Amino acid sequence: MEHAELRKSIGFIAATSLVIGTVIGSGIFMKPGVVIAAAGDSTMALWAWVIGGIITLASGLTIAEVSAKIPKTGGLYAYIEEVYGKFWSFLCGWVQTIIYGPAVIGALGLYFGSLFAGVFGFPKQAETWIGIFAVLFLALINILGTQYGGAVQSLLTLAKLLPIFLIIVFGMIQGDVPVLGMESGSSQAISMGTAVLATLWAYDGWMNVGFVAGEMKNPAKTLPKAIITGIVIVTLCYLAVNIAILHVLPASKIVELGPNAAKEAATLLFGDVGGKMIAVGILISIFGCLNGKILTFPRMPFAMAEDGLFPGARFLTRVHPTFHTPVQAIVLQVAIAVAMMLMTSPDRLSDIAIFSVFSFYGLAFYAVFLLRKNQKLDHSLYKVPLYPVTPVIAIAGAIYIIGSTVIHQPLDACLSVLITLSGIPVYWSLTAKLKNKAAEKAS
């Protein structure tokens, strides 16, 4: 579909809500224990959340200028193509389709299964299968029609904010546990890089708003404001939730409870019934986030296939005649996600997802320098504040995350790099076919 055909109906409030809705999902509830264990104590854990927020805000401020100059539907993929060309945009889309998207869906599904089993008393061995069922169920909903997936998303966006609000307010008021300087009680090696990486899973998703830039009333102005406002609100929420939980539970207990820490804190604050209700609210939050990913991620392979830049393009570009949805693209993403769910843990999947995409985030951050060099500065458009310091912080953050993963999780890093490089011969093969077709038509 051409951009001119898209209805420009999304304003600032809706775009900001989309940023908040796509970011807040599982991370704020699933990662506090992981962050504390990696950071070593509660004070350093809070600093990890602050550093993650600073990196994310610097990233958002930088991408906001890029998006103002390239207000196209497609987000990261569109920015990379405009600045670096089709080869790099292909690799970006390849990574998002083969690693990032499925890893995010898989991790969210496994987090959902873990918490669902804990709340409703299912055995631990059922967690993975509950997660897989949730992924398959939402895939079916989105196959039956985008309007159903969109309705589910709208219904769950407001519901996900309720447990966050209640935990913050009542945790701050009723908690009596010291917040700062509490040891993690974990025997694992202390690594702030690992801690910050874990927080970035919770912050990730803000760039997805770029997928709908073509449907905004004034994307050059609306998109930057929405990205910045959304990230600031999310960062403040995350810090407040962590302080509230630490005020209710000792740091070592949060590490011990892992994904169930927020549920336990809610039980202490509101009793068994209230705790279950908050836990159900958290499940709704994760379920809504998972639905949003299944709704949006298949757009990437579908768009690439429409350009002839993905294997099996004819198959993937088919739209169901009755449901009018890209069934094959949805099935592809979900099939890879389920395979990942059967092979590894949600924490590992979330780390792989962040590492795989941050290389391309780094390229997008550097694009602001190239765009300023190659284009006349339009003073009517948004410009990143504190230039060039802010983009440098964003780039340094990306390098820090990539380097930390290579040092502390070399196997995951190597696997991600190998899968990325596997896209190069695929690109050569596909572009050669496109050239041959063009030559045949010309003759």
Coordinates of C-alpha atoms in Angstrom, one line a residue:
M1 CA 0.0 0.0 0.0
E2 CA 1.3 3.5 -0.9
H3 CA 1.8 5.9 2.0
A4 CA -0.6 8.3 0.3
E5 CA -3.4 5.8 0.8
L6 CA -2.9 5.5 4.6
R7 CA -5.4 7.4 6.7
K8 CA -3.6 10.1 8.7
S9 CA -5.6 9.8 11.9
I10 CA -3.0 9.3 14.7
G11 CA -2.3 12.3 16.9
F12 CA 0.1 13.0 19.8
I13 CA -2.0 11.4 22.5
A14 CA -2.6 8.2 20.5
A15 CA 1.1 8.0 19.4
T16 CA 2.3 8.5 23.0
S17 CA -0.1 5.9 24.2
L18 CA 1.3 3.5 21.6
V19 CA 4.8 4.1 22.8
I20 CA 3.8 3.4 26.4
G21 CA 1.6 0.4 25.5
T22 CA 4.3 -1.3 23.4
V23 CA 7.0 -0.8 26.0
I24 CA 5.3 -1.8 29.2
G25 CA 4.8 -5.5 29.1
S26 CA 6.7 -8.2 31.0
G27 CA 10.0 -6.6 31.7
I28 CA 9.0 -4.4 34.7
F29 CA 7.5 -7.4 36.4
M30 CA 9.9 -10.2 35.3
K31 CA 13.3 -8.4 35.5
P32 CA 13.7 -6.8 38.9
G33 CA 15.3 -10.0 40.4
V34 CA 17.5 -10.5 37.4
V35 CA 18.8 -6.9 37.6
I36 CA 19.4 -7.1 41.4
A37 CA 21.3 -10.4 41.1
A38 CA 23.5 -9.1 38.3
A39 CA 24.1 -5.7 40.0
G40 CA 24.9 -7.2 43.4
D41 CA 22.7 -5.0 45.6
S42 CA 19.6 -2.9 45.5
T43 CA 21.3 0.5 45.1
M44 CA 23.3 -0.6 42.0
A45 CA 20.2 -2.3 40.7
L46 CA 18.3 1.1 40.8
W47 CA 21.3 2.7 39.1
A48 CA 21.1 0.0 36.4
W49 CA 17.4 1.1 35.8
V50 CA 18.5 4.7 35.6
I51 CA 21.3 4.0 33.2
G52 CA 18.9 1.9 31.0
G53 CA 16.5 4.8 31.1
I54 CA 19.3 7.3 30.1
I55 CA 20.4 5.1 27.2
T56 CA 16.8 4.7 26.1
L57 CA 16.0 8.4 26.4
A58 CA 19.2 9.4 24.5
S59 CA 18.3 6.8 21.9
G60 CA 14.7 8.2 21.7
L61 CA 15.9 11.8 21.5
T62 CA 18.3 10.8 18.7
I63 CA 15.9 8.7 16.7
A64 CA 13.3 11.4 17.0
E65 CA 15.5 13.7 14.8
V66 CA 16.0 10.8 12.3
S67 CA 12.2 10.1 12.3
A68 CA 11.5 13.8 11.7
K69 CA 13.6 13.8 8.6
I70 CA 12.4 10.4 7.4
P71 CA 8.7 10.3 8.5
K72 CA 8.1 6.9 6.8
T73 CA 6.1 3.9 7.9
G74 CA 8.5 1.1 8.7
G75 CA 10.5 2.5 11.6
L76 CA 14.1 1.2 12.0
Y77 CA 13.9 -0.7 8.6
A78 CA 12.9 2.5 6.8
Y79 CA 15.6 4.6 8.5
I80 CA 18.4 2.2 7.7
E81 CA 17.2 1.9 4.0
E82 CA 17.1 5.7 3.5
V83 CA 20.5 6.3 5.0
Y84 CA 22.6 3.2 4.3
G85 CA 20.8 1.5 1.3
K86 CA 19.0 -1.7 0.6
F87 CA 21.8 -4.1 1.7
W88 CA 21.9 -2.9 5.3
S89 CA 18.1 -2.5 5.5
F90 CA 17.7 -6.1 4.3
L91 CA 20.1 -7.3 7.1
C92 CA 18.1 -5.2 9.6
G93 CA 14.8 -6.8 8.4
W94 CA 16.4 -10.2 8.3
V95 CA 17.6 -9.9 11.9
Q96 CA 14.2 -8.6 13.0
T97 CA 12.4 -11.5 11.3
I98 CA 14.7 -14.4 12.1
I99 CA 16.0 -13.4 15.6
Y100 CA 14.5 -10.3 17.2
G101 CA 10.8 -10.7 16.6
P102 CA 10.6 -14.4 17.4
A103 CA 12.8 -14.1 20.4
V104 CA 10.6 -11.3 21.8
I105 CA 7.4 -13.3 21.2
G106 CA 9.0 -16.4 22.7
A107 CA 10.3 -14.6 25.8
L108 CA 6.9 -13.0 26.4
G109 CA 5.1 -16.3 25.9
L110 CA 7.5 -18.0 28.4
Y111 CA 7.1 -15.2 31.0
F112 CA 3.3 -15.5 30.6
G113 CA 3.4 -19.2 31.1
S114 CA 5.7 -18.9 34.2
L115 CA 3.5 -16.4 35.9
F116 CA 0.2 -18.1 34.9
A117 CA 1.4 -21.4 36.3
G118 CA 2.4 -19.7 39.6
V119 CA -0.9 -17.9 40.0
F120 CA -3.2 -20.8 39.2
G121 CA -1.1 -23.6 40.7
F122 CA 0.0 -25.5 37.6
P123 CA 3.2 -27.6 37.8
K124 CA 6.5 -26.1 36.6
Q125 CA 6.8 -28.4 33.7
A126 CA 3.5 -26.9 32.3
E127 CA 4.9 -23.4 32.1
T128 CA 6.4 -23.8 28.6
W129 CA 3.3 -25.4 27.2
I130 CA 1.0 -22.7 28.7
G131 CA 3.3 -20.0 27.0
I132 CA 3.1 -21.8 23.7
F133 CA -0.7 -22.1 23.9
A134 CA -0.9 -18.3 24.6
V135 CA 1.3 -17.5 21.6
L136 CA -0.7 -19.9 19.3
F137 CA -4.1 -18.5 20.6
L138 CA -3.1 -14.9 19.9
A139 CA -1.7 -15.9 16.5
L140 CA -5.1 -17.4 15.7
I141 CA -6.9 -14.2 16.8
N142 CA -4.7 -12.1 14.6
I143 CA -5.1 -14.5 11.7
L144 CA -8.9 -14.2 11.9
G145 CA -8.7 -10.5 11.4
T146 CA -6.6 -7.5 12.3
Q147 CA -9.7 -5.9 13.8
Y148 CA -9.8 -8.6 16.5
G149 CA -6.1 -8.2 17.3
G150 CA -6.6 -4.5 17.5
A151 CA -9.6 -4.8 19.7
V152 CA -7.7 -7.1 22.1
Q153 CA -4.9 -4.5 22.2
S154 CA -7.2 -1.6 23.0
L155 CA -8.9 -3.5 25.7
L156 CA -5.7 -4.6 27.4
T157 CA -3.7 -1.3 27.2
L158 CA -5.5 0.5 30.0
A159 CA -5.8 -2.7 32.1
K160 CA -2.0 -3.1 32.1
L161 CA -1.5 0.2 33.9
L162 CA -3.7 -0.7 36.9
P163 CA -1.3 -3.1 38.7
I164 CA 1.6 -0.7 38.1
F165 CA -0.4 2.2 39.7
L166 CA -1.5 0.1 42.7
I167 CA 1.9 -1.4 43.4
I168 CA 3.5 2.0 43.2
V169 CA 1.0 3.8 45.5
F170 CA 0.5 1.1 48.1
G171 CA 4.1 -0.1 48.1
M172 CA 5.4 3.4 48.8
I173 CA 2.8 3.9 51.6
Q174 CA 2.8 0.5 53.3
G175 CA 6.3 -0.8 52.7
D176 CA 8.8 -0.7 55.5
V177 CA 11.8 -2.6 54.1
P178 CA 15.0 -0.5 53.5
V179 CA 15.4 0.2 49.8
L180 CA 19.1 1.1 49.4
G181 CA 22.2 -0.9 50.1
M182 CA 20.5 -4.3 50.4
E183 CA 22.6 -7.3 49.2
S184 CA 21.2 -9.6 46.5
G185 CA 22.2 -12.8 48.2
S186 CA 23.1 -14.2 44.8
S187 CA 26.3 -16.1 44.1
Q188 CA 26.5 -15.1 40.5
A189 CA 29.3 -12.7 39.2
I190 CA 28.5 -9.0 39.5
S191 CA 28.1 -7.4 36.0
M192 CA 26.5 -4.0 35.5
G193 CA 26.5 -4.7 31.8
T194 CA 24.3 -7.7 32.3
A195 CA 22.1 -5.7 34.7
V196 CA 21.6 -2.8 32.2
L197 CA 21.0 -5.3 29.4
A198 CA 18.2 -6.8 31.5
T199 CA 16.6 -3.3 32.0
L200 CA 16.8 -2.6 28.3
W201 CA 14.5 -5.6 27.7
A202 CA 11.9 -3.7 29.8
Y203 CA 12.5 -0.5 27.9
D204 CA 12.5 -2.0 24.4
G205 CA 9.6 -1.5 22.0
W206 CA 9.5 2.3 21.8
M207 CA 10.8 2.3 18.2
N208 CA 7.7 0.3 17.1
V209 CA 5.7 3.5 16.9
G210 CA 7.7 4.3 13.7
F211 CA 5.8 1.5 12.0
V212 CA 2.7 3.8 11.8
A213 CA 4.4 7.1 11.0
G214 CA 2.6 7.2 7.6
E215 CA -0.7 7.2 9.5
M216 CA 0.2 10.2 11.7
K217 CA -1.4 13.7 11.2
N218 CA 2.0 15.4 11.3
P219 CA 4.7 12.8 11.7
A220 CA 7.7 15.2 11.6
K221 CA 6.4 16.8 14.8
T222 CA 4.1 14.2 16.4
L223 CA 6.6 11.3 16.2
P224 CA 9.5 12.9 18.1
K225 CA 7.2 14.3 20.8
A226 CA 5.5 11.0 21.3
I227 CA 8.8 9.0 21.5
I228 CA 10.3 11.4 24.1
T229 CA 7.2 11.8 26.2
G230 CA 6.5 8.1 26.2
I231 CA 10.1 7.1 27.2
V232 CA 10.1 9.7 30.1
I233 CA 6.8 8.4 31.5
V234 CA 7.9 4.8 31.2
T235 CA 11.3 5.5 32.9
L236 CA 9.6 7.2 35.9
C237 CA 7.1 4.3 36.2
Y238 CA 9.9 1.7 36.2
L239 CA 11.9 3.5 38.8
A240 CA 8.8 3.9 41.0
V241 CA 7.8 0.3 40.7
N242 CA 11.3 -1.0 41.6
I243 CA 11.4 1.3 44.6
A244 CA 7.9 0.2 45.7
I245 CA 8.8 -3.5 45.4
L246 CA 12.1 -3.0 47.2
H247 CA 10.1 -1.2 49.9
V248 CA 7.9 -4.3 50.4
L249 CA 10.4 -7.2 49.8
P250 CA 14.1 -7.6 50.7
A251 CA 16.4 -7.6 47.7
S252 CA 17.5 -11.2 48.3
K253 CA 13.8 -12.3 48.4
I254 CA 13.2 -10.6 45.1
V255 CA 16.1 -12.5 43.5
E256 CA 14.8 -15.7 45.0
L257 CA 11.3 -15.2 43.8
G258 CA 12.4 -14.2 40.3
P259 CA 9.3 -13.7 38.0
N260 CA 6.9 -14.1 40.9
A261 CA 8.4 -11.2 43.0
A262 CA 5.7 -8.7 41.9
K263 CA 3.0 -11.2 42.7
E264 CA 4.4 -11.8 46.2
A265 CA 4.7 -8.1 46.8
A266 CA 1.0 -7.7 45.7
T267 CA 0.0 -10.5 48.1
L268 CA 1.7 -8.8 51.0
L269 CA 0.1 -5.5 50.2
F270 CA -3.4 -6.6 49.4
G271 CA -3.8 -10.1 50.9
D272 CA -4.3 -13.4 49.0
V273 CA -7.4 -12.3 47.0
G274 CA -6.0 -8.8 46.2
G275 CA -2.6 -10.3 45.4
K276 CA -4.2 -12.7 42.9
M277 CA -6.1 -9.8 41.3
I278 CA -2.9 -7.8 40.8
A279 CA -1.2 -11.0 39.5
V280 CA -4.0 -11.4 37.0
G281 CA -3.5 -7.7 36.1
I282 CA 0.2 -8.4 35.4
L283 CA -0.8 -11.4 33.3
I284 CA -3.1 -9.1 31.3
S285 CA -0.2 -6.7 30.8
I286 CA 2.0 -9.4 29.4
F287 CA -0.8 -10.9 27.3
G288 CA -1.5 -7.5 25.8
C289 CA 2.2 -6.8 25.1
L290 CA 2.4 -10.3 23.5
N291 CA -0.6 -9.6 21.3
G292 CA 0.9 -6.3 20.2
K293 CA 4.1 -8.0 19.1
I294 CA 2.2 -10.8 17.2
L295 CA 0.1 -8.0 15.6
T296 CA 3.0 -5.9 14.4
F297 CA 6.1 -8.1 13.9
P298 CA 4.8 -10.1 10.8
R299 CA 4.6 -6.7 9.0
M300 CA 8.4 -6.9 8.5
P301 CA 8.7 -10.2 6.5
F302 CA 5.5 -9.3 4.7
A303 CA 6.9 -5.9 3.6
M304 CA 10.2 -7.4 2.6
A305 CA 8.5 -10.2 0.7
E306 CA 6.4 -7.6 -1.2
D307 CA 9.7 -6.0 -2.4
G308 CA 11.0 -9.5 -3.4
L309 CA 13.6 -9.4 -0.6
F310 CA 12.7 -12.5 1.4
P311 CA 12.8 -16.2 0.5
G312 CA 9.4 -17.5 -0.5
A313 CA 8.2 -14.1 -1.3
R314 CA 5.1 -15.3 -3.3
F315 CA 4.1 -17.5 -0.3
L316 CA 4.6 -14.8 2.3
T317 CA 2.8 -12.0 0.4
R318 CA -0.4 -14.0 0.2
V319 CA -3.3 -12.4 2.0
H320 CA -6.2 -14.6 3.2
P321 CA -9.2 -14.1 0.9
T322 CA -11.7 -14.1 3.8
F323 CA -9.7 -12.7 6.8
H324 CA -7.6 -10.2 4.8
T325 CA -4.5 -11.0 7.0
P326 CA -1.0 -12.1 6.1
V327 CA -1.5 -15.6 7.4
Q328 CA 1.8 -17.0 6.2
A329 CA 3.9 -14.1 7.6
I330 CA 2.2 -14.6 11.0
V331 CA 2.8 -18.4 10.9
L332 CA 6.5 -17.8 10.0
Q333 CA 7.1 -15.6 13.0
V334 CA 5.2 -17.8 15.4
A335 CA 6.8 -21.0 14.2
I336 CA 10.3 -19.6 14.8
A337 CA 9.2 -18.3 18.2
V338 CA 7.8 -21.6 19.4
A339 CA 11.0 -23.4 18.3
M340 CA 13.0 -20.9 20.4
M341 CA 10.6 -21.4 23.4
L342 CA 11.3 -25.1 23.3
M343 CA 15.1 -24.6 23.2
T344 CA 15.9 -22.0 25.9
S345 CA 14.8 -19.8 28.8
P346 CA 12.9 -16.4 28.5
D347 CA 15.8 -14.5 30.1
R348 CA 18.2 -15.8 27.5
L349 CA 15.8 -15.1 24.7
S350 CA 15.3 -11.5 25.9
D351 CA 19.1 -10.9 26.0
I352 CA 19.5 -12.4 22.5
A353 CA 16.7 -10.1 21.2
I354 CA 18.3 -7.0 22.6
F355 CA 21.8 -7.8 21.4
S356 CA 20.6 -8.7 17.9
V357 CA 18.8 -5.4 17.4
F358 CA 21.2 -3.0 19.1
S359 CA 23.7 -3.2 16.3
F360 CA 21.1 -1.7 13.9
Y361 CA 20.0 0.8 16.6
G362 CA 23.6 2.0 16.7
L363 CA 23.5 2.5 12.9
A364 CA 20.3 4.5 13.2
F365 CA 21.8 6.7 16.0
Y366 CA 24.8 7.4 13.8
A367 CA 22.5 8.3 10.9
V368 CA 21.7 11.7 12.6
F369 CA 25.3 12.8 11.9
L370 CA 25.1 11.7 8.3
L371 CA 21.7 13.3 7.7
R372 CA 23.0 16.7 9.1
K373 CA 26.0 16.4 6.9
N374 CA 24.1 15.6 3.7
Q375 CA 21.0 17.7 4.2
K376 CA 20.3 21.3 4.9
L377 CA 19.3 21.9 8.5
D378 CA 15.6 22.6 8.6
H379 CA 14.9 24.7 11.7
S380 CA 11.2 24.0 11.5
L381 CA 11.9 20.3 12.3
Y382 CA 12.8 18.8 15.7
K383 CA 16.5 18.7 16.4
V384 CA 18.1 16.5 19.1
P385 CA 19.0 18.6 22.2
L386 CA 22.6 18.8 23.3
Y387 CA 23.9 17.7 19.9
P388 CA 26.4 16.0 19.5
V389 CA 26.5 14.8 23.2
T390 CA 23.1 13.0 23.1
P391 CA 23.7 11.0 20.0
V392 CA 27.2 10.0 21.3
I393 CA 25.5 8.8 24.5
A394 CA 23.1 6.7 22.5
I395 CA 25.9 5.2 20.3
A396 CA 28.1 4.6 23.4
G397 CA 25.1 2.8 25.1
A398 CA 24.7 0.6 22.0
I399 CA 28.5 -0.2 22.0
Y400 CA 28.4 -0.9 25.7
I401 CA 25.5 -3.4 25.4
I402 CA 27.1 -5.1 22.4
G403 CA 30.5 -5.3 24.1
S404 CA 29.1 -6.5 27.4
T405 CA 27.1 -9.3 25.7
V406 CA 30.2 -10.4 23.7
I407 CA 32.2 -10.6 26.9
H408 CA 29.7 -12.2 29.3
Q409 CA 27.5 -14.2 26.8
P410 CA 29.9 -15.0 23.9
L411 CA 27.9 -18.0 22.7
D412 CA 24.7 -16.0 22.3
A413 CA 26.6 -13.1 20.6
C414 CA 28.2 -15.5 18.2
L415 CA 24.9 -17.2 17.3
S416 CA 23.3 -13.8 16.7
V417 CA 26.2 -12.7 14.5
L418 CA 26.2 -15.9 12.5
I419 CA 22.4 -15.7 11.8
T420 CA 22.9 -12.1 10.8
L421 CA 25.7 -13.0 8.4
S422 CA 23.7 -15.9 6.9
G423 CA 21.4 -13.2 5.4
I424 CA 24.2 -12.0 3.1
P425 CA 24.1 -14.9 0.6
V426 CA 20.3 -14.8 0.8
Y427 CA 20.4 -11.1 -0.2
W428 CA 22.8 -11.7 -3.1
S429 CA 20.6 -14.6 -4.3
L430 CA 17.4 -12.5 -4.1
T431 CA 18.8 -9.4 -5.7
A432 CA 20.3 -11.5 -8.6
K433 CA 16.8 -13.0 -9.2
L434 CA 15.3 -9.5 -9.2
K435 CA 17.9 -8.3 -11.7
N436 CA 17.3 -11.3 -14.0
K437 CA 13.5 -10.6 -13.9
A438 CA 14.1 -6.9 -14.7
A439 CA 16.4 -7.9 -17.6
E440 CA 13.8 -10.3 -19.0
K441 CA 11.1 -7.6 -18.8
A442 CA 13.4 -5.1 -20.5
S443 CA 14.1 -7.5 -23.4

